[in-house]
Short mmCIF file of C-alpha atoms in Angstrom, two decimals:
data_model
loop_
_atom_site.label_atom_id
_atom_site.label_comp_id
_atom_site.label_asym_id
_atom_site.label_seq_id
_atom_site.Cartn_x
_atom_site.Cartn_y
_atom_site.Cartn_z
CA MET A 1 -201.97 -1.07 98.99
CA PRO A 2 -202.46 1.47 102.13
CA GLU A 3 -202.18 5.71 101.07
CA GLN A 4 -199.73 6.87 101.12
CA ASN A 5 -198.46 9.07 104.37
CA VAL A 6 -196.11 11.45 102.58
CA THR A 7 -196.06 12.56 99.15
CA THR A 8 -192.27 13.89 99.36
CA PRO A 9 -190.22 11.85 96.81
CA GLY A 10 -187.40 10.94 98.48
CA GLN A 11 -183.78 13.32 99.31
CA ARG A 12 -181.03 12.38 96.55
CA ILE A 13 -177.62 12.01 98.64
CA GLU A 14 -174.53 10.22 98.83
CA ALA A 15 -174.17 6.83 100.95
CA LYS A 16 -171.52 8.81 102.46
CA ASP A 17 -173.98 11.56 104.73
CA LEU A 18 -175.60 8.83 106.22
CA ARG A 19 -171.87 7.76 107.82
CA CYS A 20 -170.77 11.00 108.78
CA LYS A 21 -173.21 12.23 110.71
CA ASP A 22 -173.12 12.83 114.59
CA ARG A 23 -169.57 10.45 114.62
CA LEU A 24 -167.92 10.82 118.26
CA PRO A 25 -163.95 12.04 118.91
CA LEU A 26 -163.07 8.33 119.09
CA GLN A 27 -159.56 9.43 120.58
CA GLU A 28 -161.28 11.21 122.65
CA VAL A 29 -163.32 8.12 124.18
CA ILE A 30 -161.25 4.89 123.61
CA PRO A 31 -161.38 2.31 125.17
CA LEU A 32 -165.14 2.25 124.98
CA SER A 33 -167.23 0.20 127.12
CA THR A 34 -170.15 -0.38 124.67
CA PRO A 35 -169.51 -1.12 121.60
CA LEU A 36 -171.33 1.94 119.07
CA VAL A 37 -172.35 -0.57 116.30
CA VAL A 38 -173.42 -4.48 116.52
CA TYR A 39 -174.06 -6.14 113.24
CA ILE A 40 -175.61 -9.44 114.22
CA ASP A 41 -176.34 -11.76 110.72
CA PRO A 42 -179.49 -13.38 110.02
CA THR A 43 -178.37 -15.37 107.24
CA ASN A 44 -175.05 -15.65 105.01
CA LYS A 45 -176.81 -17.16 102.53
CA CYS A 46 -178.16 -15.11 99.48
CA ASN A 47 -180.70 -15.78 97.00
CA PHE A 48 -179.15 -13.62 94.25
CA ARG A 49 -175.69 -14.27 92.83
CA CYS A 50 -173.84 -10.20 91.78
CA GLU A 51 -170.50 -10.94 90.82
CA PHE A 52 -169.01 -8.37 92.69
CA CYS A 53 -170.56 -9.72 96.27
CA PRO A 54 -168.22 -12.29 97.72
CA THR A 55 -171.57 -14.64 99.30
CA SER A 56 -172.47 -15.19 95.25
CA ASP A 57 -168.54 -16.59 94.65
CA LYS A 58 -168.78 -20.24 95.75
CA ILE A 59 -165.20 -20.78 94.76
CA LEU A 60 -163.81 -18.50 96.74
CA LEU A 61 -165.76 -18.75 100.05
CA ARG A 62 -164.94 -22.17 100.07
CA LYS A 63 -161.56 -21.35 99.78
CA VAL A 64 -161.55 -18.59 103.03
CA GLY A 65 -163.53 -21.46 104.11
CA ARG A 66 -166.44 -19.96 105.23
CA PRO A 67 -169.15 -21.67 107.06
CA SER A 68 -172.90 -21.80 105.25
CA ALA A 69 -174.67 -20.26 108.32
CA THR A 70 -178.75 -19.67 108.88
CA MET A 71 -178.94 -18.10 112.32
CA GLY A 72 -181.38 -19.94 114.69
CA PHE A 73 -183.66 -17.78 116.91
CA GLU A 74 -182.60 -18.65 120.24
CA LEU A 75 -179.21 -18.31 119.51
CA PHE A 76 -180.56 -14.18 118.24
CA LYS A 77 -181.94 -13.90 121.73
CA LYS A 78 -178.90 -15.12 123.09
CA ILE A 79 -177.11 -11.95 121.81
CA VAL A 80 -179.71 -9.65 122.15
CA ASN A 81 -179.81 -10.83 126.21
CA ASP A 82 -175.54 -10.42 125.76
CA LEU A 83 -176.20 -7.25 124.89
CA LYS A 84 -177.98 -6.46 127.88
CA GLU A 85 -175.54 -6.83 130.14
CA PHE A 86 -172.95 -3.47 128.06
CA PRO A 87 -173.48 -0.96 130.48
CA ASN A 88 -175.21 2.00 127.51
CA LYS A 89 -176.85 1.28 124.43
CA LEU A 90 -175.69 1.14 120.84
CA LYS A 91 -176.03 3.57 118.56
CA LEU A 92 -176.65 1.54 115.86
CA ALA A 93 -177.79 -2.33 115.53
CA SER A 94 -177.88 -3.67 112.51
CA ILE A 95 -179.88 -6.73 111.85
CA TYR A 96 -177.97 -7.73 108.89
CA LYS A 97 -173.99 -8.39 106.92
CA ASP A 98 -173.40 -11.49 104.91
CA GLY A 99 -176.31 -12.39 103.09
CA GLU A 100 -179.86 -11.68 102.69
CA PRO A 101 -181.50 -11.06 105.98
CA LEU A 102 -184.90 -11.51 104.89
CA MET A 103 -184.71 -15.27 104.41
CA ASN A 104 -184.48 -16.43 107.37
CA PRO A 105 -187.48 -17.32 108.37
CA HIS A 106 -187.97 -15.37 112.06
CA PHE A 107 -186.74 -12.07 110.07
CA PRO A 108 -189.54 -10.10 111.95
CA GLU A 109 -189.31 -11.99 115.14
CA MET A 110 -186.01 -10.72 115.21
CA VAL A 111 -185.76 -7.48 115.05
CA ARG A 112 -189.33 -7.17 117.18
CA TYR A 113 -187.52 -8.67 120.60
CA LEU A 114 -184.32 -6.59 119.18
CA LYS A 115 -186.61 -4.14 119.54
CA ASP A 116 -188.67 -4.74 122.77
CA ALA A 117 -185.05 -5.18 124.41
CA GLU A 118 -184.12 -1.37 124.14
CA VAL A 119 -179.99 -1.95 123.94
CA ALA A 120 -179.73 0.49 120.56
CA GLU A 121 -180.54 3.30 119.74
CA ARG A 122 -181.53 2.97 115.64
CA ILE A 123 -181.64 -0.40 114.57
CA TRP A 124 -181.35 -1.67 110.44
CA THR A 125 -181.34 -3.52 108.07
CA LYS A 126 -180.17 -3.86 104.44
CA THR A 127 -182.19 -6.26 101.89
CA ASN A 128 -182.16 -6.86 98.32
CA GLY A 129 -186.25 -6.88 98.36
CA SER A 130 -187.15 -9.51 96.28
CA THR A 131 -189.17 -11.31 99.13
CA LEU A 132 -191.19 -7.84 100.09
CA CYS A 133 -194.91 -8.23 99.89
CA PRO A 134 -197.30 -6.08 101.56
CA GLU A 135 -198.27 -9.41 104.50
CA LEU A 136 -194.14 -9.10 104.66
CA ASN A 137 -193.94 -5.59 104.88
CA GLN A 138 -196.38 -4.64 107.26
CA LYS A 139 -194.58 -7.62 109.55
CA LEU A 140 -191.24 -4.97 108.97
CA ILE A 141 -192.84 -1.78 109.92
CA ASP A 142 -195.31 -2.97 113.12
CA ALA A 143 -191.62 -5.02 114.43
CA GLY A 144 -189.79 -1.90 114.91
CA LEU A 145 -187.19 -1.24 112.51
CA ASP A 146 -186.17 2.56 112.26
CA MET A 147 -184.82 2.56 108.45
CA ILE A 148 -184.49 -0.08 105.80
CA CYS A 149 -182.10 -0.43 102.74
CA ILE A 150 -182.95 -1.44 99.35
CA SER A 151 -179.88 -2.92 97.02
CA VAL A 152 -181.86 -2.34 93.90
CA GLU A 153 -179.51 -4.20 91.56
CA ALA A 154 -181.04 -3.80 87.91
CA VAL A 155 -183.77 -1.34 86.25
CA SER A 156 -185.70 -4.31 84.45
CA ALA A 157 -186.37 -7.83 84.24
CA GLU A 158 -183.52 -8.20 81.65
CA GLY A 159 -181.09 -6.38 83.69
CA TYR A 160 -181.74 -8.38 86.98
CA LEU A 161 -180.76 -11.59 85.46
CA LYS A 162 -177.09 -10.03 83.85
CA VAL A 163 -176.97 -8.48 87.01
CA ALA A 164 -177.44 -10.44 89.76
CA LYS A 165 -178.73 -14.18 87.75
CA ALA A 166 -181.87 -13.78 89.13
CA ARG A 167 -185.30 -13.84 87.49
CA ILE A 168 -187.91 -11.38 88.60
CA ASP A 169 -191.43 -9.43 88.25
CA TYR A 170 -189.83 -5.97 87.82
CA GLU A 171 -192.71 -4.40 88.25
CA ARG A 172 -194.14 -6.59 91.02
CA PHE A 173 -190.87 -5.74 92.63
CA ARG A 174 -191.89 -2.04 92.46
CA GLU A 175 -195.16 -2.00 93.63
CA ASN A 176 -193.34 -3.73 96.68
CA VAL A 177 -190.97 -1.64 97.27
CA ALA A 178 -193.99 1.16 97.39
CA ASP A 179 -196.29 -0.56 99.70
CA LEU A 180 -193.77 -0.73 102.23
CA TYR A 181 -193.16 3.01 101.30
CA ALA A 182 -196.96 3.45 102.18
CA ARG A 183 -196.61 1.81 105.09
CA ARG A 184 -193.08 3.11 106.79
CA ARG A 185 -195.00 5.17 109.29
CA HIS A 186 -191.40 6.76 111.59
CA CYS A 187 -188.71 4.13 109.27
CA GLU A 188 -186.61 5.42 106.46
CA ILE A 189 -186.48 3.63 103.02
CA TYR A 190 -182.99 4.19 101.46
CA VAL A 191 -182.77 2.90 97.90
CA LYS A 192 -179.66 3.09 96.24
CA ILE A 193 -178.31 1.29 93.47
CA ALA A 194 -174.58 -0.12 93.13
CA ASP A 195 -173.64 1.30 89.77
CA SER A 196 -171.57 -1.77 87.81
CA GLY A 197 -171.97 -0.28 84.40
CA LEU A 198 -175.26 2.19 84.27
CA SER A 199 -175.68 4.45 82.12
CA ARG A 200 -176.89 7.55 82.04
CA GLU A 201 -180.13 6.46 80.85
CA GLU A 202 -180.80 3.79 83.14
CA ILE A 203 -179.84 6.36 86.79
CA GLU A 204 -182.42 8.45 85.55
CA LYS A 205 -185.24 5.85 85.52
CA PHE A 206 -184.04 4.20 88.95
CA TYR A 207 -184.73 7.81 89.96
CA THR A 208 -187.83 7.61 88.33
CA ASP A 209 -188.74 4.81 89.21
CA PHE A 210 -188.09 4.86 93.18
CA GLN A 211 -187.59 8.32 94.06
CA PRO A 212 -190.97 8.70 94.61
CA MET A 213 -191.13 5.71 96.94
CA SER A 214 -187.95 6.57 98.80
CA THR A 215 -187.22 9.10 101.86
CA LYS A 216 -183.40 8.73 100.35
CA ILE A 217 -182.08 7.76 97.20
CA ALA A 218 -178.36 7.70 95.95
CA VAL A 219 -176.04 5.46 93.53
CA GLU A 220 -173.36 4.54 94.54
CA LYS A 221 -169.24 3.28 93.25
CA LEU A 222 -168.81 -0.81 93.41
CA MET A 223 -167.36 -1.05 97.39
CA GLY A 224 -164.05 -2.95 97.45
CA TRP A 225 -164.22 -5.42 100.59
CA SER A 226 -161.76 -7.01 103.11
CA PHE A 227 -159.24 -9.51 101.09
CA SER A 228 -159.37 -7.06 98.29
CA ASP A 229 -155.73 -8.73 97.15
CA ILE A 230 -157.86 -12.21 96.41
CA LYS A 231 -160.01 -10.25 94.58
CA ASP A 232 -160.85 -6.64 93.17
CA PHE A 233 -164.90 -6.36 94.15
CA THR A 234 -164.56 -3.11 92.34
CA LEU A 235 -164.56 -5.10 89.31
CA GLY A 236 -162.05 -2.62 87.89
CA THR A 237 -164.40 0.10 87.24
CA ASN A 238 -163.94 2.16 91.22
CA PRO A 239 -161.09 3.87 91.34
CA ASP A 240 -162.96 5.88 93.38
CA THR A 241 -164.73 5.04 96.72
CA TYR A 242 -168.44 4.12 96.06
CA ASP A 243 -170.05 6.11 98.62
CA GLY A 244 -168.02 10.02 97.93
CA LEU A 245 -165.50 9.42 101.02
CA PRO A 246 -161.87 10.09 99.55
CA LEU A 247 -159.52 7.32 100.02
CA ILE A 248 -156.91 7.61 102.90
CA GLN A 249 -154.28 5.08 103.31
CA LYS A 250 -154.31 4.16 106.97
CA LYS A 251 -152.00 1.76 108.72
CA VAL A 252 -154.48 1.67 111.91
CA CYS A 253 -158.72 0.33 110.79
CA ALA A 254 -160.78 1.73 113.69
CA TYR A 255 -163.10 -0.61 113.35
CA PRO A 256 -162.68 -3.06 115.67
CA PHE A 257 -162.35 -0.39 118.84
CA TYR A 258 -165.64 0.24 118.05
CA VAL A 259 -167.56 -2.29 115.82
CA MET A 260 -168.65 -6.13 116.38
CA ALA A 261 -170.45 -8.73 113.90
CA ALA A 262 -172.02 -11.83 115.40
CA ASN A 263 -172.04 -13.72 112.39
CA ALA A 264 -174.64 -16.16 111.14
CA ASP A 265 -172.39 -19.50 112.71
CA GLY A 266 -172.03 -16.86 116.00
CA SER A 267 -168.44 -16.43 115.55
CA VAL A 268 -168.03 -13.22 116.51
CA SER A 269 -165.32 -10.46 113.72
CA LEU A 270 -165.08 -6.92 114.24
CA CYS A 271 -166.25 -5.61 110.86
CA GLY A 272 -168.83 -5.50 108.57
CA ASN A 273 -166.93 -6.17 105.63
CA ASP A 274 -165.69 -9.03 107.23
CA TRP A 275 -166.72 -11.22 104.19
CA ALA A 276 -164.73 -14.62 105.44
CA HIS A 277 -164.80 -14.15 109.15
CA GLY A 278 -160.43 -13.78 109.45
CA THR A 279 -161.15 -10.66 111.84
CA VAL A 280 -162.76 -13.71 114.14
CA VAL A 281 -161.77 -13.26 118.56
CA GLY A 282 -164.91 -15.26 120.16
CA ASN A 283 -168.35 -17.43 119.66
CA VAL A 284 -171.37 -16.10 120.88
CA ASN A 285 -171.68 -19.72 121.53
CA GLU A 286 -169.65 -20.38 124.27
CA GLN A 287 -169.00 -16.86 125.81
CA SER A 288 -170.69 -13.92 126.13
CA LEU A 289 -170.55 -10.33 124.14
CA GLN A 290 -169.29 -8.47 126.94
CA ASP A 291 -166.24 -11.24 128.01
CA ILE A 292 -165.32 -10.90 123.87
CA TRP A 293 -166.01 -7.51 123.96
CA ARG A 294 -163.22 -6.29 127.40
CA GLY A 295 -160.85 -10.35 126.46
CA GLU A 296 -157.26 -10.92 124.87
CA ALA A 297 -157.87 -12.46 121.28
CA LEU A 298 -159.80 -8.72 120.80
CA TYR A 299 -157.25 -6.46 123.20
CA GLN A 300 -154.27 -8.47 120.85
CA PHE A 301 -155.87 -7.77 117.89
CA ARG A 302 -156.03 -3.87 118.30
CA LYS A 303 -152.56 -3.69 119.91
CA THR A 304 -151.29 -5.84 116.64
CA MET A 305 -153.30 -2.85 114.51
CA LEU A 306 -151.72 0.01 116.75
CA GLU A 307 -148.34 -1.05 116.42
CA ASP A 308 -148.08 -0.67 112.56
CA ARG A 309 -148.31 -4.83 112.44
CA ARG A 310 -151.90 -5.20 110.47
CA LYS A 311 -150.05 -6.73 107.57
CA GLU A 312 -150.34 -9.59 109.89
CA ILE A 313 -154.00 -10.06 109.62
CA PRO A 314 -154.92 -11.82 106.06
CA ALA A 315 -158.07 -10.69 105.97
CA CYS A 316 -156.87 -6.42 106.86
CA ALA A 317 -153.30 -6.85 105.25
CA ASN A 318 -154.16 -5.21 102.42
CA CYS A 319 -158.51 -4.16 102.57
CA TYR A 320 -160.19 -1.53 100.06
CA TYR A 321 -162.82 -0.50 102.79
CA LEU A 322 -160.15 0.72 105.67
CA GLN A 323 -158.96 3.09 103.24
CA ILE A 324 -162.71 4.76 103.24
CA VAL A 325 -163.13 4.16 106.90
CA PRO A 326 -164.70 7.72 108.59
CA ASP A 327 -162.30 7.78 111.23
CA ASN A 328 -158.47 8.17 111.64
CA ILE A 329 -156.91 7.34 114.63
CA ASP A 330 -152.65 6.84 112.74
CA PRO A 331 -152.30 9.82 115.38
CA PHE A 332 -153.05 8.62 118.40
CA ARG A 333 -151.63 5.23 118.12
CA SER A 334 -149.35 5.28 121.00
CA GLU A 335 -151.89 7.70 123.31
CA LEU A 336 -154.54 4.49 122.92
CA LEU A 337 -152.16 1.61 123.44
CA GLU A 338 -150.71 2.83 126.53
CA ARG A 339 -154.67 2.67 127.36
CA LEU A 340 -155.55 -0.34 126.54
CA SER A 341 -152.80 -1.44 128.00
CA LYS A 342 -153.65 0.19 131.21
CA ARG A 343 -156.94 -1.14 131.11
CA ILE A 344 -156.05 -4.35 130.47
CA SER A 345 -152.58 -4.35 133.37
CA ALA A 346 -156.16 -3.15 136.04
CA GLY A 347 -158.81 -6.19 134.27
CA GLU A 348 -161.38 -3.26 133.15
#
């Protein structure tokens, strides 16, 4: 393992600290010519079966009709090439969404292709870290990731078997995270754990085990998702929010105005938390991302939001995540609807 280049332990944060820095006042910039954030999902499959994650519930996935898919490299390149057509760079490209991204064998090449395209200011991914090893770690760092979030599920092999229904060598896992940290150069290593009923001793062990091998570290609460009326993914443990932001009831979700998500099968939805693909407005196999972003389907979706008809969209009607989206554009609904309508009328 290479020698660690920094000995300062990771900064303890709340997840909101990553989300609320340098945010634009959306009411002043909508409609956007370029999305601020794009998710690209390398695969919606996962080797863990965490009860609080929609991807682990195969019966639920069949119920909503979500296909199982792994993105091919040619489709990924098409998505990145489409991003070049936008007039501005993305603020953030997130190479993950519904599954475990490192299960895609082309993942390091995907990151490198995206990095070389220079279409995003920052690139990050989120992984359970189970496949990390020195060889892969070096490929990830060389590819140019700006941040890797490692989701720790438990602080022992027994805990992993209980929480993730997966057998891992916990000490080997820690060694691989430490190896990644040592190789990181300019890449941030954010390590977090979801509190699914952790004891005080387990939380302290988490910090002891991973703070020395992280740049940032946090204990998060369980998170609700879209379609919150179908299943409580907080498992009844979280009356508050997962990241420390307040729960605020809103009429409008701001995500469709600045976020796009290219799913593993090429369908394009409007939210990184739309696990059921219930907000699909196009397909990148058949359209360009710019055509989708400027298209009629997305306009009608936004119009439905701004006209206070969110309940007509099943994925959004009872969405937990909407309550903690940092942006609140409710007071500007009429103004924003007028702006969007003028742009559509002008054919822009």
